[in-house]
JSON list of C-alpha atoms in Angstrom, two decimals:
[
{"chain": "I", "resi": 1098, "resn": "UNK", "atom": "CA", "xyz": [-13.67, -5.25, 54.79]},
{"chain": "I", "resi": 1099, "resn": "UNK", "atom": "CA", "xyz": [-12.33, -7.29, 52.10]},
{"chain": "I", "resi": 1100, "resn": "UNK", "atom": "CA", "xyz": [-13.82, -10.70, 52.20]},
{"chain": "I", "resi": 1101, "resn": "UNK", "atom": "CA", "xyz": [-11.92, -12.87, 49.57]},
{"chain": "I", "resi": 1102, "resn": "UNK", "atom": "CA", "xyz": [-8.34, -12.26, 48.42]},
{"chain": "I", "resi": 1103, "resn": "UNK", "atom": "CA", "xyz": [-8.21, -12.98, 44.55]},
{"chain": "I", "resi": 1104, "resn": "UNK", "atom": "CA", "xyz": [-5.94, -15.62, 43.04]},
{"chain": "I", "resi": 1105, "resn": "UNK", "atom": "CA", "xyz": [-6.33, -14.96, 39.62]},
{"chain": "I", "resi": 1106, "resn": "UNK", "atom": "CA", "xyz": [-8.76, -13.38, 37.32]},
{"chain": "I", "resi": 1107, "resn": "UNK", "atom": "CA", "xyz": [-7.56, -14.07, 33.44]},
{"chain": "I", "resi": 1108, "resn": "UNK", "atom": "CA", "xyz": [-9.48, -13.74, 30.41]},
{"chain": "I", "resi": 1109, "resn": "UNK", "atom": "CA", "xyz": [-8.03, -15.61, 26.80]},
{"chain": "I", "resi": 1110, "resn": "UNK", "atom": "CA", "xyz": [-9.59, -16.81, 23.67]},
{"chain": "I", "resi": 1111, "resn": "UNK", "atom": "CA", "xyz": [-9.01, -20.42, 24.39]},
{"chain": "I", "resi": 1112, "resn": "UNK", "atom": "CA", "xyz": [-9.56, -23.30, 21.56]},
{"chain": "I", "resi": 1113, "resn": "UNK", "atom": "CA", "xyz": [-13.17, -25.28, 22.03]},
{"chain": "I", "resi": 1114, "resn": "UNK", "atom": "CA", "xyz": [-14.14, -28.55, 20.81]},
{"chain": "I", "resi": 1115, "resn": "UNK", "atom": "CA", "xyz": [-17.32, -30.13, 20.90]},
{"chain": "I", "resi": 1116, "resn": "UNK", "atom": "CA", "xyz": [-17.01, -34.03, 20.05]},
{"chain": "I", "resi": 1117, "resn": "UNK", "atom": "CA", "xyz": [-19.93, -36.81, 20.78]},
{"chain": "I", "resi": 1118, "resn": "UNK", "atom": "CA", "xyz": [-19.42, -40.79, 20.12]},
{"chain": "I", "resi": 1119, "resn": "UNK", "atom": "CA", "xyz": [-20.35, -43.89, 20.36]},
{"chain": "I", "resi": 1120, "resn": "UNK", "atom": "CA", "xyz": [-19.29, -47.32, 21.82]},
{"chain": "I", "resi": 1121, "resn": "UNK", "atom": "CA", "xyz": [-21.29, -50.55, 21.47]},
{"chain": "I", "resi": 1122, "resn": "UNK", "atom": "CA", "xyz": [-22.92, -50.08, 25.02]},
{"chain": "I", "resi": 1123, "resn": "UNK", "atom": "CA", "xyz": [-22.37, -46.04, 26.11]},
{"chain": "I", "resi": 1124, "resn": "UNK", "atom": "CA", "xyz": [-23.03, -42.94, 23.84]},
{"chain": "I", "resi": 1125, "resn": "UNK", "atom": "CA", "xyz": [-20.41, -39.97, 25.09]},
{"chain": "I", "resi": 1126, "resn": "UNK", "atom": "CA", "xyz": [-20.77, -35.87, 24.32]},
{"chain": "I", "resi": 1127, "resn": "UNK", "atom": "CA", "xyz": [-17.81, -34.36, 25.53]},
{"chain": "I", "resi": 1128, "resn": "UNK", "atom": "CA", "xyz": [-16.60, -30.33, 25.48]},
{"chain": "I", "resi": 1129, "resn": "UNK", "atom": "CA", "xyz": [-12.85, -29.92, 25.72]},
{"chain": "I", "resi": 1130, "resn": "UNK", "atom": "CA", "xyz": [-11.34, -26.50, 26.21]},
{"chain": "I", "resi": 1131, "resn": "UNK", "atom": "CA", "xyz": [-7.67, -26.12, 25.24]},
{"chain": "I", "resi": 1132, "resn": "UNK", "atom": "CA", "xyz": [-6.21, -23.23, 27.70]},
{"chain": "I", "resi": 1133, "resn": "UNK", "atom": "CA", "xyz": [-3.19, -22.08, 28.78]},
{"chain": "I", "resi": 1134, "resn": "UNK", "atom": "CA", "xyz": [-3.87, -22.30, 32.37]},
{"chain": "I", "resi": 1135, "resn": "UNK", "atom": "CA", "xyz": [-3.77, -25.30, 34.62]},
{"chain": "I", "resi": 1136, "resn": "UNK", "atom": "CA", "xyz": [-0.49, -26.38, 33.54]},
{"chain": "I", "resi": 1137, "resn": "UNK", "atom": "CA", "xyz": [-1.52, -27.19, 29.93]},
{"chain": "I", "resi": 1138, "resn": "UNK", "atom": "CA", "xyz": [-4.02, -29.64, 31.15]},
{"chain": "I", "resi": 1139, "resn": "UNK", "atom": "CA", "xyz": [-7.31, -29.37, 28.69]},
{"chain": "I", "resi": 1140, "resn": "UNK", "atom": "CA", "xyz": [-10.27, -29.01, 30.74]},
{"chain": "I", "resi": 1141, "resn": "UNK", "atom": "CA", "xyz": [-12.80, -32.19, 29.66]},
{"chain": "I", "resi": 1142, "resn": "UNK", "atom": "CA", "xyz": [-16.46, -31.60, 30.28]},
{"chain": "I", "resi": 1143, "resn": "UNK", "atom": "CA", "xyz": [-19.03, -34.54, 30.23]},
{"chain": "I", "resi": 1144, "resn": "UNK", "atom": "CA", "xyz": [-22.23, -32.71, 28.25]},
{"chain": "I", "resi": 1145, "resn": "UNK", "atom": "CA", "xyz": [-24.40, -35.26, 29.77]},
{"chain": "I", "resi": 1146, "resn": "UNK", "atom": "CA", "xyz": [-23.75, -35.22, 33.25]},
{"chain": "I", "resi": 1147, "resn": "UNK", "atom": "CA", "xyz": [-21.77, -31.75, 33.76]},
{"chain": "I", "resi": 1148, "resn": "UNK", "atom": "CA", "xyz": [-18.91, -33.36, 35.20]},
{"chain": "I", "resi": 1149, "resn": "UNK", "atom": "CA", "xyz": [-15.69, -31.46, 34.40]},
{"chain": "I", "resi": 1150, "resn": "UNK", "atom": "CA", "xyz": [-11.94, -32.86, 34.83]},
{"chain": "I", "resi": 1151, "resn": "UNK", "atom": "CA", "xyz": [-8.44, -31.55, 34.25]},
{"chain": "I", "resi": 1152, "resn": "UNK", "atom": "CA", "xyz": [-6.80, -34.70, 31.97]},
{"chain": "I", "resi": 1153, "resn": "UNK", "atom": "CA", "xyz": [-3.40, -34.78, 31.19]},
{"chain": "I", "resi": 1154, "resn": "UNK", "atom": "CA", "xyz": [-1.37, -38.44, 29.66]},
{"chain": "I", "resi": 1155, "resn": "UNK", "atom": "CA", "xyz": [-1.09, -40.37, 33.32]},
{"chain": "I", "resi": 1156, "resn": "UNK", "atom": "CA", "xyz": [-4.25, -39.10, 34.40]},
{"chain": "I", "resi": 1157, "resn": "UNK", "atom": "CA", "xyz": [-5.91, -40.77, 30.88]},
{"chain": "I", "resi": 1158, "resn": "UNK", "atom": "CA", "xyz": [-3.84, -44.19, 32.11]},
{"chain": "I", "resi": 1159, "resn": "UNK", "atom": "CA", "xyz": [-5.89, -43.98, 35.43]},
{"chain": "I", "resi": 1160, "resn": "UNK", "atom": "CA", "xyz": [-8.81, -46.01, 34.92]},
{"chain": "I", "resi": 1161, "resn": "UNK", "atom": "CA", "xyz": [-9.94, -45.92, 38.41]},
{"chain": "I", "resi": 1162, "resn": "UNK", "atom": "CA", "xyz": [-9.97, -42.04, 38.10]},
{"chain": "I", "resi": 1163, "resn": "UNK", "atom": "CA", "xyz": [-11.85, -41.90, 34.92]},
{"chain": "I", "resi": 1164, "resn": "UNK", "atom": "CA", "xyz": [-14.55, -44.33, 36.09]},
{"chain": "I", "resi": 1165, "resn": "UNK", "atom": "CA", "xyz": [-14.68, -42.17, 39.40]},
{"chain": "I", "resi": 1166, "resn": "UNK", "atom": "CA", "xyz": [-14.62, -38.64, 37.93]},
{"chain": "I", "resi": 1167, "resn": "UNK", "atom": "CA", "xyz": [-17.22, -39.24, 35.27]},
{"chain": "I", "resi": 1168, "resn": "UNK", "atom": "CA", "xyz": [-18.90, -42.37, 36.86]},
{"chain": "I", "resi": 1169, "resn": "UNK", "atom": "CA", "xyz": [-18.53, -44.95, 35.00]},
{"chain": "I", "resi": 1170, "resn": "UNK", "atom": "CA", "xyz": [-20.37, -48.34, 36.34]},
{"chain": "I", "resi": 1171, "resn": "UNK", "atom": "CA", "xyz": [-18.46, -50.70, 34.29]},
{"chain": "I", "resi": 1172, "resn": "UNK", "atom": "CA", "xyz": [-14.66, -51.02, 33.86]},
{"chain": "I", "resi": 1173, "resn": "UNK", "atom": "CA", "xyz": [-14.64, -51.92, 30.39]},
{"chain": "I", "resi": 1174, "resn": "UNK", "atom": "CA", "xyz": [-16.23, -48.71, 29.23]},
{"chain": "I", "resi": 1175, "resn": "UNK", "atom": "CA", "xyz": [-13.74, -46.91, 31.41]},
{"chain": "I", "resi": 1176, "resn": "UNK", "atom": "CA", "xyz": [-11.46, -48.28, 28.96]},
{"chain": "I", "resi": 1177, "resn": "UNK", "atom": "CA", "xyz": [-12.74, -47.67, 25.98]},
{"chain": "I", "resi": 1178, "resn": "UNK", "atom": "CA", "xyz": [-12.99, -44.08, 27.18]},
{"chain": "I", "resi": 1179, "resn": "UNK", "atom": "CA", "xyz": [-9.47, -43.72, 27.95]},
{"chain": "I", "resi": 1180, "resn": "UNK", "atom": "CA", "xyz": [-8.86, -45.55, 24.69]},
{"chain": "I", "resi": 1181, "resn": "UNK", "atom": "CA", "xyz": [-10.41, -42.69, 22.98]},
{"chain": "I", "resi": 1182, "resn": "UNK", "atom": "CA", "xyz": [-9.01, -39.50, 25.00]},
{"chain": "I", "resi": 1183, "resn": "UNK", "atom": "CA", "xyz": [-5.60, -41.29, 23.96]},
{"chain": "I", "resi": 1184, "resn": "UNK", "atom": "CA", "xyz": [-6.44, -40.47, 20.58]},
{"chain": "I", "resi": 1185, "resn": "UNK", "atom": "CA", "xyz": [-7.91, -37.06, 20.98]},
{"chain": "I", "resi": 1186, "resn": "UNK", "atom": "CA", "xyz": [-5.94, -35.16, 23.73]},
{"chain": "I", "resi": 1187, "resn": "UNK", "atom": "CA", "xyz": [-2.81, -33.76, 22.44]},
{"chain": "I", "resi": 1188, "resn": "UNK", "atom": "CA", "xyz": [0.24, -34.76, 24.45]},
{"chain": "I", "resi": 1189, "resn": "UNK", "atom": "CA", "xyz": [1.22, -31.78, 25.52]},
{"chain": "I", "resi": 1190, "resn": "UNK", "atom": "CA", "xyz": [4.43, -31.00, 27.95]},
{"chain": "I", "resi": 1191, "resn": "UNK", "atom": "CA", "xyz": [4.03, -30.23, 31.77]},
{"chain": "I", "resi": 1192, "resn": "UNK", "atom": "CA", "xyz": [3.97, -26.34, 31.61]},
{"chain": "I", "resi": 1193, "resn": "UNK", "atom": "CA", "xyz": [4.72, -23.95, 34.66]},
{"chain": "I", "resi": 1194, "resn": "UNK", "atom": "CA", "xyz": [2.35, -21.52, 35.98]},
{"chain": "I", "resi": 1195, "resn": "UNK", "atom": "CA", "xyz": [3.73, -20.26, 39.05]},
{"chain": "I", "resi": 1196, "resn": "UNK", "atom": "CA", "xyz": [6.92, -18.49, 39.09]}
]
């Protein structure tokens, strides 16, 4: 009896990046995988905490979804973090994975 039916199972050499900073009150270690799956959306790993979202342009303009995703206390450094993935994720175009 089959007990799962499978989605998708893909492998690919996708594009890593390891970057860590600082702000005057919050130090941040981020991974960031570049893929070709979900939609062109890079995957954005907190080192310190293990939280993991996909971010895309609007989603970085969501403040309220940064501070709740990677729970973030204070508003301000909610900011500053969006502030920064502004600068570091690529805007990339909406791309379609289902046909």
């Amino acid at each position: 009896m089959e007990l799962f039916d499978k989605l998708y199972d893909e492998h690919e050499n996708a594009k890593v990046r390891f970057i860590g900073f600082t702000t005057e009150d919050t130090r941040y270690d981020f991974g960031i995988i570049y893929t070709n799956m979900f939609f062109g959306k890079p995957l954005v790993i907190c080192m310190q905490t293990g939280r993991s979202t996909l971010l895309d342009p609007k989603d970085i303009e969501d403040i309220d979804y940064l501070q709740t995703v990677f729970r973030i206390p204070v508003k301000e450094q909610a900011v500053d973090l969006a502030e920064f993935f502004r600068e570091t994720l690529p805007s990339i175009p909406f791309v379609t994975q289902y046909e």
